[in-house]
PDB file of C-alpha atoms in Angstrom:
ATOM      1  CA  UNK A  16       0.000   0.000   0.000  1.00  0.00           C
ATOM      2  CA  UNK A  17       2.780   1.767   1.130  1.00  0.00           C
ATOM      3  CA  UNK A  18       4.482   1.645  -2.526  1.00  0.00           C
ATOM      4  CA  UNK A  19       1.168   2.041  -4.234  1.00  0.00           C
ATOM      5  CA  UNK A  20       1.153   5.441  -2.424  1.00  0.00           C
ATOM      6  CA  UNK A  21       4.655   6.568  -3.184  1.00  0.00           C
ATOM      7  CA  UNK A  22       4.572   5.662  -6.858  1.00  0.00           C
ATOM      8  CA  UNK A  23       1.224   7.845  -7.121  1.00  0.00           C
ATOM      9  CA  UNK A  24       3.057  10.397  -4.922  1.00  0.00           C
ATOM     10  CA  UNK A  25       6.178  10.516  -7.664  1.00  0.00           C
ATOM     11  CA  UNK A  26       3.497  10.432 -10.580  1.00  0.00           C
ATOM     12  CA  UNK A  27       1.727  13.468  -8.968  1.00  0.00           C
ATOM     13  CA  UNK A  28       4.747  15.255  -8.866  1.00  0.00           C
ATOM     14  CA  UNK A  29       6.023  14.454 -12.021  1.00  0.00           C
ATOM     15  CA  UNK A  30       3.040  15.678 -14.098  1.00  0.00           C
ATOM     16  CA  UNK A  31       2.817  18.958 -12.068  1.00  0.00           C
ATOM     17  CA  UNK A  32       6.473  19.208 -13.355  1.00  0.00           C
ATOM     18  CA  UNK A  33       5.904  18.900 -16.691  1.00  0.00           C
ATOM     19  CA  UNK A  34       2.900  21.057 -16.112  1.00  0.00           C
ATOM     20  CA  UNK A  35       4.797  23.708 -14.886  1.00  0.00           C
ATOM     21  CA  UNK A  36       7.419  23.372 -17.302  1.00  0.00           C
ATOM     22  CA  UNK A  37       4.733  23.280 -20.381  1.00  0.00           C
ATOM     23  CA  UNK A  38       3.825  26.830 -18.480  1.00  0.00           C
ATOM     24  CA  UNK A  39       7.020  28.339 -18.732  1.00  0.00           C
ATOM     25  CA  UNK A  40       7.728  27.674 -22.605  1.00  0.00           C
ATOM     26  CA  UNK A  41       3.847  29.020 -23.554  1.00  0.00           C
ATOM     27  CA  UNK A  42       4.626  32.491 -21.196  1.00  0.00           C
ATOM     28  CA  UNK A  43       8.016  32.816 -23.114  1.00  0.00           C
ATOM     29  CA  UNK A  44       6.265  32.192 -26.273  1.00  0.00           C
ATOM     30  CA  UNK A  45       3.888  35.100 -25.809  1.00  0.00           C
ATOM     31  CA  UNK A  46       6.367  37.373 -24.284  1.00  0.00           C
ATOM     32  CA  UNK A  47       9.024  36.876 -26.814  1.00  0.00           C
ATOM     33  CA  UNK A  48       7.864  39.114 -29.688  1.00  0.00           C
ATOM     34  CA  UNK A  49       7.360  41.953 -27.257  1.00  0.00           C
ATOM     35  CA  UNK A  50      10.801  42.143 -26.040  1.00  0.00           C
ATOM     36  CA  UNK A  51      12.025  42.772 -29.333  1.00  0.00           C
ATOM     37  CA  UNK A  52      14.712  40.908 -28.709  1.00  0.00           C
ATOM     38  CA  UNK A  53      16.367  42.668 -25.868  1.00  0.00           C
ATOM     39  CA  UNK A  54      18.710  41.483 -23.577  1.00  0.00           C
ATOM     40  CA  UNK A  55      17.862  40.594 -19.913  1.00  0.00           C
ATOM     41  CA  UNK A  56      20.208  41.223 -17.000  1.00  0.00           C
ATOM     42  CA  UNK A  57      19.967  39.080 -13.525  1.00  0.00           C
ATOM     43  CA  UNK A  58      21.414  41.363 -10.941  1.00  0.00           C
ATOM     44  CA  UNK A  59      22.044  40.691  -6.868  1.00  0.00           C
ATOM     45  CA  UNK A  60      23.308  37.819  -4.910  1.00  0.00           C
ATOM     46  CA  UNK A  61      25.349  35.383  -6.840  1.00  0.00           C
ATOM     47  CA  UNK A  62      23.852  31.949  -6.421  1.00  0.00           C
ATOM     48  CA  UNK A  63      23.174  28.501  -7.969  1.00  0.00           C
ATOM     49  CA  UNK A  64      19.598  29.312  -8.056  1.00  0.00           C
ATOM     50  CA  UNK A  65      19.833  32.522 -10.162  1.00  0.00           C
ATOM     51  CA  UNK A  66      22.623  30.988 -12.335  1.00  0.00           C
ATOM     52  CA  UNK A  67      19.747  28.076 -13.377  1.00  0.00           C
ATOM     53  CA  UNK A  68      17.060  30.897 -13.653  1.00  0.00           C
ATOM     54  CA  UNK A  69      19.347  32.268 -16.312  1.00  0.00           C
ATOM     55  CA  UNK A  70      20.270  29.451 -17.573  1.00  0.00           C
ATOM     56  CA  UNK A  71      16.365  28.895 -18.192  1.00  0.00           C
ATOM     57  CA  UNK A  72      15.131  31.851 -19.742  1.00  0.00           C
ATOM     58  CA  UNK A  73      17.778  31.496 -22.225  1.00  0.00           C
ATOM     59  CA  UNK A  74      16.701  28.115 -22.925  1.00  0.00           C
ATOM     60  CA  UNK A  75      12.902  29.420 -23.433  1.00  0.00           C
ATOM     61  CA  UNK A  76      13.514  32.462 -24.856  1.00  0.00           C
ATOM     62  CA  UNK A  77      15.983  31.390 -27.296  1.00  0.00           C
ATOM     63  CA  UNK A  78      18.661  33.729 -26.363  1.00  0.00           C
ATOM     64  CA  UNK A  79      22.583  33.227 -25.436  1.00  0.00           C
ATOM     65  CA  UNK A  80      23.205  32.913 -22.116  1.00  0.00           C
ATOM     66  CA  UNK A  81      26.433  34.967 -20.191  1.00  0.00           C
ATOM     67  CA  UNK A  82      27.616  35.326 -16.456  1.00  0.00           C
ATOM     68  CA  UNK A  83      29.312  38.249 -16.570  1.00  0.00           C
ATOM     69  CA  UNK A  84      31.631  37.138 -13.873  1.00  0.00           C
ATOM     70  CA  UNK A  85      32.579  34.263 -15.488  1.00  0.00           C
ATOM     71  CA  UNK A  86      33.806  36.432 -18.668  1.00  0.00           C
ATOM     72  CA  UNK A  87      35.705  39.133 -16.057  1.00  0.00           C
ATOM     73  CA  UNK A  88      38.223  36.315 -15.099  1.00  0.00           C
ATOM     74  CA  UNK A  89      38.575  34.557 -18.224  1.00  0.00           C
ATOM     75  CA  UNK A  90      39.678  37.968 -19.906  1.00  0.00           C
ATOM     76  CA  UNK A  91      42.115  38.327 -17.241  1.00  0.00           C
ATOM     77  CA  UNK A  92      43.462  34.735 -16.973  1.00  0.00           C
ATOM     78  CA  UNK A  93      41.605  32.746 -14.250  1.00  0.00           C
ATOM     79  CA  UNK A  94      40.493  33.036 -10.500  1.00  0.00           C
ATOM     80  CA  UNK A  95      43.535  33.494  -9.083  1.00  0.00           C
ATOM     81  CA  UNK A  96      44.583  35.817 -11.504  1.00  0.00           C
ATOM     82  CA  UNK A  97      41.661  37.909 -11.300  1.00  0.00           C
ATOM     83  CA  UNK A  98      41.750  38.144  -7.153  1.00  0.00           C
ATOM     84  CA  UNK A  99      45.328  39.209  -7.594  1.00  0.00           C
ATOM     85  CA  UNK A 100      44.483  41.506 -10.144  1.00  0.00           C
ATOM     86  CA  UNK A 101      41.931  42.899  -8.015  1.00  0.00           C
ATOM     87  CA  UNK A 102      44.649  43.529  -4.997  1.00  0.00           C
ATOM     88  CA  UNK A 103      46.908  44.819  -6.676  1.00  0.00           C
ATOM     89  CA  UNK A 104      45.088  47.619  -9.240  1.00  0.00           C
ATOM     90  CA  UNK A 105      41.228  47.751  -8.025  1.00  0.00           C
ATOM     91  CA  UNK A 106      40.809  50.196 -10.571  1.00  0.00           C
ATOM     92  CA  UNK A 107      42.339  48.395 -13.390  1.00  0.00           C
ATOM     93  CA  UNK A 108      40.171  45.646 -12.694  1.00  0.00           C
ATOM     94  CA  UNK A 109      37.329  48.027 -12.672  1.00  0.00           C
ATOM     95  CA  UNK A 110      37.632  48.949 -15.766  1.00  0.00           C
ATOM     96  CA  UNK A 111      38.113  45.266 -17.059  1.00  0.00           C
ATOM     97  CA  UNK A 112      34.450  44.727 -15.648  1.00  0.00           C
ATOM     98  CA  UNK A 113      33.308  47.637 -17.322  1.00  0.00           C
ATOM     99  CA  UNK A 114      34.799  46.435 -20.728  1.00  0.00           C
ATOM    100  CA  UNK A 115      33.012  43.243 -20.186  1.00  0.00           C
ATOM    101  CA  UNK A 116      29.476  44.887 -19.555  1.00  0.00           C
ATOM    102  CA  UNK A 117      29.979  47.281 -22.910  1.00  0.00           C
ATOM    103  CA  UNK A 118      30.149  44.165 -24.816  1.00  0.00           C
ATOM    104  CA  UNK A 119      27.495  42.497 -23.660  1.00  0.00           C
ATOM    105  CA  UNK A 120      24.903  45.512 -23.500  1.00  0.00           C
ATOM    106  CA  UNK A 121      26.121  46.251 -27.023  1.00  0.00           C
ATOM    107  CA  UNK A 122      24.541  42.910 -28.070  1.00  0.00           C
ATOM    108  CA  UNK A 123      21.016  41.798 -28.186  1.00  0.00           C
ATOM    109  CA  UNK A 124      18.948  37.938 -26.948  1.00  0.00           C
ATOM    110  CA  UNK A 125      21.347  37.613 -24.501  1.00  0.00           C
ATOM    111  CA  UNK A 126      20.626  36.629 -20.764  1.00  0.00           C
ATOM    112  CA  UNK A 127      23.115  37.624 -18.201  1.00  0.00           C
ATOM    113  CA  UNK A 128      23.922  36.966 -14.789  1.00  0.00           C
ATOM    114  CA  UNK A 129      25.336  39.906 -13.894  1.00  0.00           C
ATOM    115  CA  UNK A 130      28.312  40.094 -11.146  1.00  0.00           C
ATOM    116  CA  UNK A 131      28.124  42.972  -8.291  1.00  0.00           C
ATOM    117  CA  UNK A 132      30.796  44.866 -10.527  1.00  0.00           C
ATOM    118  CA  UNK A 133      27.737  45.629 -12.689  1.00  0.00           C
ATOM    119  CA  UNK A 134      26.344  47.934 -10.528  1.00  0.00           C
ATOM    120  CA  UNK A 135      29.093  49.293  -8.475  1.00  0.00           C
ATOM    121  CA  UNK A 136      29.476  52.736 -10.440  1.00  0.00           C
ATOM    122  CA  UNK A 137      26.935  54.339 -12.774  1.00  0.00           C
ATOM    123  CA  UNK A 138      28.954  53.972 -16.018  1.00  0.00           C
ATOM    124  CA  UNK A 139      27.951  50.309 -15.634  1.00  0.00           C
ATOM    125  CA  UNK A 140      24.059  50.899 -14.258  1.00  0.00           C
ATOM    126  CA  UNK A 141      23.664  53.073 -17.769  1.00  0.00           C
ATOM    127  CA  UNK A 142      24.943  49.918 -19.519  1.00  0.00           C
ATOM    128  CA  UNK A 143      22.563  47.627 -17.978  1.00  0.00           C
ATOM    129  CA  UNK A 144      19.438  50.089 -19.519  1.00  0.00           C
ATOM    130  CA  UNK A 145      19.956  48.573 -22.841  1.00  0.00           C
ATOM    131  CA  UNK A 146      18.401  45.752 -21.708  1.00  0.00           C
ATOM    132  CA  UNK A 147      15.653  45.061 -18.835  1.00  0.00           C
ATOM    133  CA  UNK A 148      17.622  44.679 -15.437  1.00  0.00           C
ATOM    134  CA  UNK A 149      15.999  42.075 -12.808  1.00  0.00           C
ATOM    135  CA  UNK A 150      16.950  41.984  -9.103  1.00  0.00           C
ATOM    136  CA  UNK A 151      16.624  38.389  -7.901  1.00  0.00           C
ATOM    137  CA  UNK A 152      16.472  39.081  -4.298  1.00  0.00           C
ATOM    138  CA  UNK A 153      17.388  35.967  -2.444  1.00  0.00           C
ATOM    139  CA  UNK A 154      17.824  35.646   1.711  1.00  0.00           C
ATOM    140  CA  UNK A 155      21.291  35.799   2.457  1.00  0.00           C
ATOM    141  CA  UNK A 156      20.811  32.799   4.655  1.00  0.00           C
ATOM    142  CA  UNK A 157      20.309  30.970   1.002  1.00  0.00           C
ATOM    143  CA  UNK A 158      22.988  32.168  -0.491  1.00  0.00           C
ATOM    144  CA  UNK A 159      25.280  31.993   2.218  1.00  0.00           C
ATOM    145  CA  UNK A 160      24.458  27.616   2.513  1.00  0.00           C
ATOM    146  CA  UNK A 161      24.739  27.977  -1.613  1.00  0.00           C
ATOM    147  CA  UNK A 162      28.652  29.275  -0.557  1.00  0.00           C
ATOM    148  CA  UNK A 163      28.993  26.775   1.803  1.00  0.00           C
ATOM    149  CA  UNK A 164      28.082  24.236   0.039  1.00  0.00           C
ATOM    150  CA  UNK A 165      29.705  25.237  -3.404  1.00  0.00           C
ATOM    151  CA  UNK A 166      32.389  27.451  -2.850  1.00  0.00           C
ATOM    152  CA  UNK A 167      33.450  27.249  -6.413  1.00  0.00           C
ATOM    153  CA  UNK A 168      30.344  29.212  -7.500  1.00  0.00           C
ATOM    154  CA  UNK A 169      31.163  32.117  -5.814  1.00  0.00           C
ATOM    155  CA  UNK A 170      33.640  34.647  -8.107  1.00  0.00           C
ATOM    156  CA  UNK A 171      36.770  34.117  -5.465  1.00  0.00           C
ATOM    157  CA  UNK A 172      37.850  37.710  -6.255  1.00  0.00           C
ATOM    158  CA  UNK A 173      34.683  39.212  -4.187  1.00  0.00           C
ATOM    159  CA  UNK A 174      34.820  36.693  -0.973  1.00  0.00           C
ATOM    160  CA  UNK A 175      36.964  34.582   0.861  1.00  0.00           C
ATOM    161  CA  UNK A 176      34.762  31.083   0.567  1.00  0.00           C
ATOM    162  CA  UNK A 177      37.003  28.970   2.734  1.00  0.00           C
ATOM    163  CA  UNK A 178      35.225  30.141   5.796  1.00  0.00           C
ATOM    164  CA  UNK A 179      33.154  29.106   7.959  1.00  0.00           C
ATOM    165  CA  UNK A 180      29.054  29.431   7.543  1.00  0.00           C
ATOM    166  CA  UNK A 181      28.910  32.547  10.349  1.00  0.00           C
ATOM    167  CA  UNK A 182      32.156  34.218   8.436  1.00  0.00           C
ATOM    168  CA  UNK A 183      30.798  33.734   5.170  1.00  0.00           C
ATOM    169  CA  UNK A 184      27.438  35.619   6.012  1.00  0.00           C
ATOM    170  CA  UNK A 185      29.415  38.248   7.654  1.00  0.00           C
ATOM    171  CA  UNK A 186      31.029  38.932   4.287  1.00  0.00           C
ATOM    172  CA  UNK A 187      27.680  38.725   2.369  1.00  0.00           C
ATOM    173  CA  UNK A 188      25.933  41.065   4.441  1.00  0.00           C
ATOM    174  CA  UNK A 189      28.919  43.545   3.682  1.00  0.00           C
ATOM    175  CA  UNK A 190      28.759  42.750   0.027  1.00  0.00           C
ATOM    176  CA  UNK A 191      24.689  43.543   0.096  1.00  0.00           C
ATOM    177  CA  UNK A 192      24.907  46.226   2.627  1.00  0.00           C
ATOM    178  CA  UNK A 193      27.782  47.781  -0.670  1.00  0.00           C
ATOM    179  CA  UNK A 194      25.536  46.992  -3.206  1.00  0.00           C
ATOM    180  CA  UNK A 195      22.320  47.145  -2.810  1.00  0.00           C
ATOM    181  CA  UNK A 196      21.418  50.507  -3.285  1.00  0.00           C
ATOM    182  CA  UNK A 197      22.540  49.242  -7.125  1.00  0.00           C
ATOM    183  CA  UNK A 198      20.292  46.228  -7.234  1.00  0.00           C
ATOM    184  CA  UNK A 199      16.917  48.371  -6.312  1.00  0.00           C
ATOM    185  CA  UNK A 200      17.659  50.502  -9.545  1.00  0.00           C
ATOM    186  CA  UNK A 201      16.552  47.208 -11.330  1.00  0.00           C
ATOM    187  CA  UNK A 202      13.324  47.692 -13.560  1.00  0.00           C
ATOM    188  CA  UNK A 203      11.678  44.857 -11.397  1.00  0.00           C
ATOM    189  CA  UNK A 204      12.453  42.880  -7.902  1.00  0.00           C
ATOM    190  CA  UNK A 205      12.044  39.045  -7.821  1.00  0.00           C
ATOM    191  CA  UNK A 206      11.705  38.496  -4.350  1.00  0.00           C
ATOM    192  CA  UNK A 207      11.704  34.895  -3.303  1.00  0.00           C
ATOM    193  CA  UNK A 208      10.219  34.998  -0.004  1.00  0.00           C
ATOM    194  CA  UNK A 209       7.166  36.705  -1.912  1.00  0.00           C
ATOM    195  CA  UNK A 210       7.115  34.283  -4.628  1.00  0.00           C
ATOM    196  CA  UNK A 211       7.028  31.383  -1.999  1.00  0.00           C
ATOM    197  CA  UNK A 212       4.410  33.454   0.148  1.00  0.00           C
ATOM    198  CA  UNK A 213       2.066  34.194  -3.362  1.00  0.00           C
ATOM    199  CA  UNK A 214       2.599  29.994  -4.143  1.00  0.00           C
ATOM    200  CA  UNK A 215       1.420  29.137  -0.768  1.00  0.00           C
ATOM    201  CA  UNK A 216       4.875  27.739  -0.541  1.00  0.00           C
ATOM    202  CA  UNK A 217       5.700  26.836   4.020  1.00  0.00           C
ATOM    203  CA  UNK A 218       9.506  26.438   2.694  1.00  0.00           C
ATOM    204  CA  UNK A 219      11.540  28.275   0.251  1.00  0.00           C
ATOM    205  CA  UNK A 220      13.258  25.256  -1.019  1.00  0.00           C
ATOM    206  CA  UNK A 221      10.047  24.216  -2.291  1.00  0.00           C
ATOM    207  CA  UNK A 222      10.809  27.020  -4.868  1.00  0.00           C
ATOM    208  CA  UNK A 223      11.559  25.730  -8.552  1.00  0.00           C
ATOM    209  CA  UNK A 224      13.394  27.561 -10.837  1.00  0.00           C
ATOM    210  CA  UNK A 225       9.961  27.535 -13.450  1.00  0.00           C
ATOM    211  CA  UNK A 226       7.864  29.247 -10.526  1.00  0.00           C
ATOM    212  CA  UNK A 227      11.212  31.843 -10.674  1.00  0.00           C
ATOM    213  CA  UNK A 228      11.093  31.588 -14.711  1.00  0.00           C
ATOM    214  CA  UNK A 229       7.532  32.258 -14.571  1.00  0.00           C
ATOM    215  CA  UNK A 230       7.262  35.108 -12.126  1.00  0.00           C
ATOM    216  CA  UNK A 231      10.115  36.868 -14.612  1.00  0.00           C
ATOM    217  CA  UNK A 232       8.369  36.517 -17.383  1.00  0.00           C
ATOM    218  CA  UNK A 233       5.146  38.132 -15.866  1.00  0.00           C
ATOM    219  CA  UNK A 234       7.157  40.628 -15.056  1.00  0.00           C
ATOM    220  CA  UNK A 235       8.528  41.402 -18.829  1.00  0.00           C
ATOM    221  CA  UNK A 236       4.904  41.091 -19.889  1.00  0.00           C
ATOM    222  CA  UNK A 237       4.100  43.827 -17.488  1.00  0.00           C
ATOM    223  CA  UNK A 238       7.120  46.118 -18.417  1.00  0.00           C
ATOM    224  CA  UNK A 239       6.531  45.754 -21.841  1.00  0.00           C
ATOM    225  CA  UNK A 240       2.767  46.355 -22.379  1.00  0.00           C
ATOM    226  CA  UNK A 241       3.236  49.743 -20.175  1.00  0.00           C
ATOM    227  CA  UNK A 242       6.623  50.601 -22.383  1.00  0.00           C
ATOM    228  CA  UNK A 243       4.048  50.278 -25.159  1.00  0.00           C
ATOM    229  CA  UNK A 244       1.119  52.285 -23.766  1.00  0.00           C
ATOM    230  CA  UNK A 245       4.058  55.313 -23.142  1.00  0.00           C
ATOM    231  CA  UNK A 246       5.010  55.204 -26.647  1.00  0.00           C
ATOM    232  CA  UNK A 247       1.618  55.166 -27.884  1.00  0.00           C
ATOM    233  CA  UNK A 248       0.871  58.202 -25.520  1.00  0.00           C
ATOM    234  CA  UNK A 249       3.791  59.909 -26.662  1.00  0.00           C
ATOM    235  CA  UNK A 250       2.472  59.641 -30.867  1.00  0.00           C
ATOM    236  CA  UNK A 251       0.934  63.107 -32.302  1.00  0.00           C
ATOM    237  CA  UNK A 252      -2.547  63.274 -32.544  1.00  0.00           C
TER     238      UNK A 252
END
């Protein structure tokens, strides 16, 4: 009986899956001609669960998918490279951040999850307006177990990740008390806790990435269908 039960249980699930999933592709679908083909930027936190919400959208929308992070320290020659790089001319590597943004905001159907560096001066905040700019807002307790658990994942030129799980949200709370003033200049705020609270959700792992996908998506629908209405305001009579 016991069986019987679980195999209905994983059948459940697995439809509501594909359900959701089948949800995700049909929003993207009807939001896709609207955005024209402009990019999307993923700003705040770094984290495994915004990397695979980027990852996604790309996936549905059809677009190329970048973390801009990733590109900083291959253009200077690794990790280690880039945390020494850092140390030694903060400036220079700056301006290598910078050079990284200008490429990708010069481009179009891309998806990017975008390190803090993109919103630490406002050369780089009037980059991220050629696209639509989305602050995943995440608890730091999440993101601090995400470092913990995958250090890797976390660009080693912004935070020691060989601490321990107190240390590491001491340096996360600095990094968000730095930059957040930058993330709220996003067009929209994806807030999981309100997500979870709006699903009816009691835990915040029981967050997918297509209720994330999903709840972006609205958003661009939103943004836009008012963009429009402005423009159409702003013809001649």
């Amino acid at each position: 009986m016991f069986l019987l039960c679980s195999a209905h249980l994983a059948s459940v699930i697995k439809v509501a899956a594909t359900d959701l999933s089948l949800a995700v592709k049909k929003k993207a679908a009807d939001v896709s001609p609207e955005l024209k083909g402009s990019s999307i930027f993923l700003i705040g936190m770094k984290s495994s669960l915004k990397t695979n919400l980027g990852k996604q959208l790309a996936d549905v929308l059809r677009y190329y998918y970048f973390d801009s992070d990733n590109l900083v320290e291959e253009a200077i020659g690794g990790a280690s490279a880039a945390k020494s790089f850092k140390e030694s001319d903060e400036t220079g590597f700056y301006d290598s951040e910078t050079e990284v943004l200008k490429q990708l905001s010069s481009m179009g159907r891309l998806v990017v999850c975008a390190g803090n560096g993109a919103v630490q001066n406002s050369t780089n905040l009037a980059l991220l307006r050629h696209g639509i700019t989305f602050w995943i807002d995440l608890p730091l307790e999440i993101v601090a177990r995400d470092v913990t658990e995958n250090p890797t994942q976390f660009p080693s030129f912004e935070i020691s990740t060989s601490g321990s799980y107190p240390e590491v949200m001491d340096e996360l709370c600095a990094l968000y008390n730095k930059y957040k003033d930058g993330y709220a200049t996003a067009d929209a705020i994806i807030s999981l806790q309100k997500v979870a609270s709006r699903l009816g959700y009691e835990s915040l792992d029981d967050i997918t990435t297509e209720d994330m996908a999903l709840e972006v998506l609205g958003e661009i629908e939103k943004l836009t269908r008012v963009k429009k209405m402005m423009a159409e305001a702003a013809r001649p009579f």
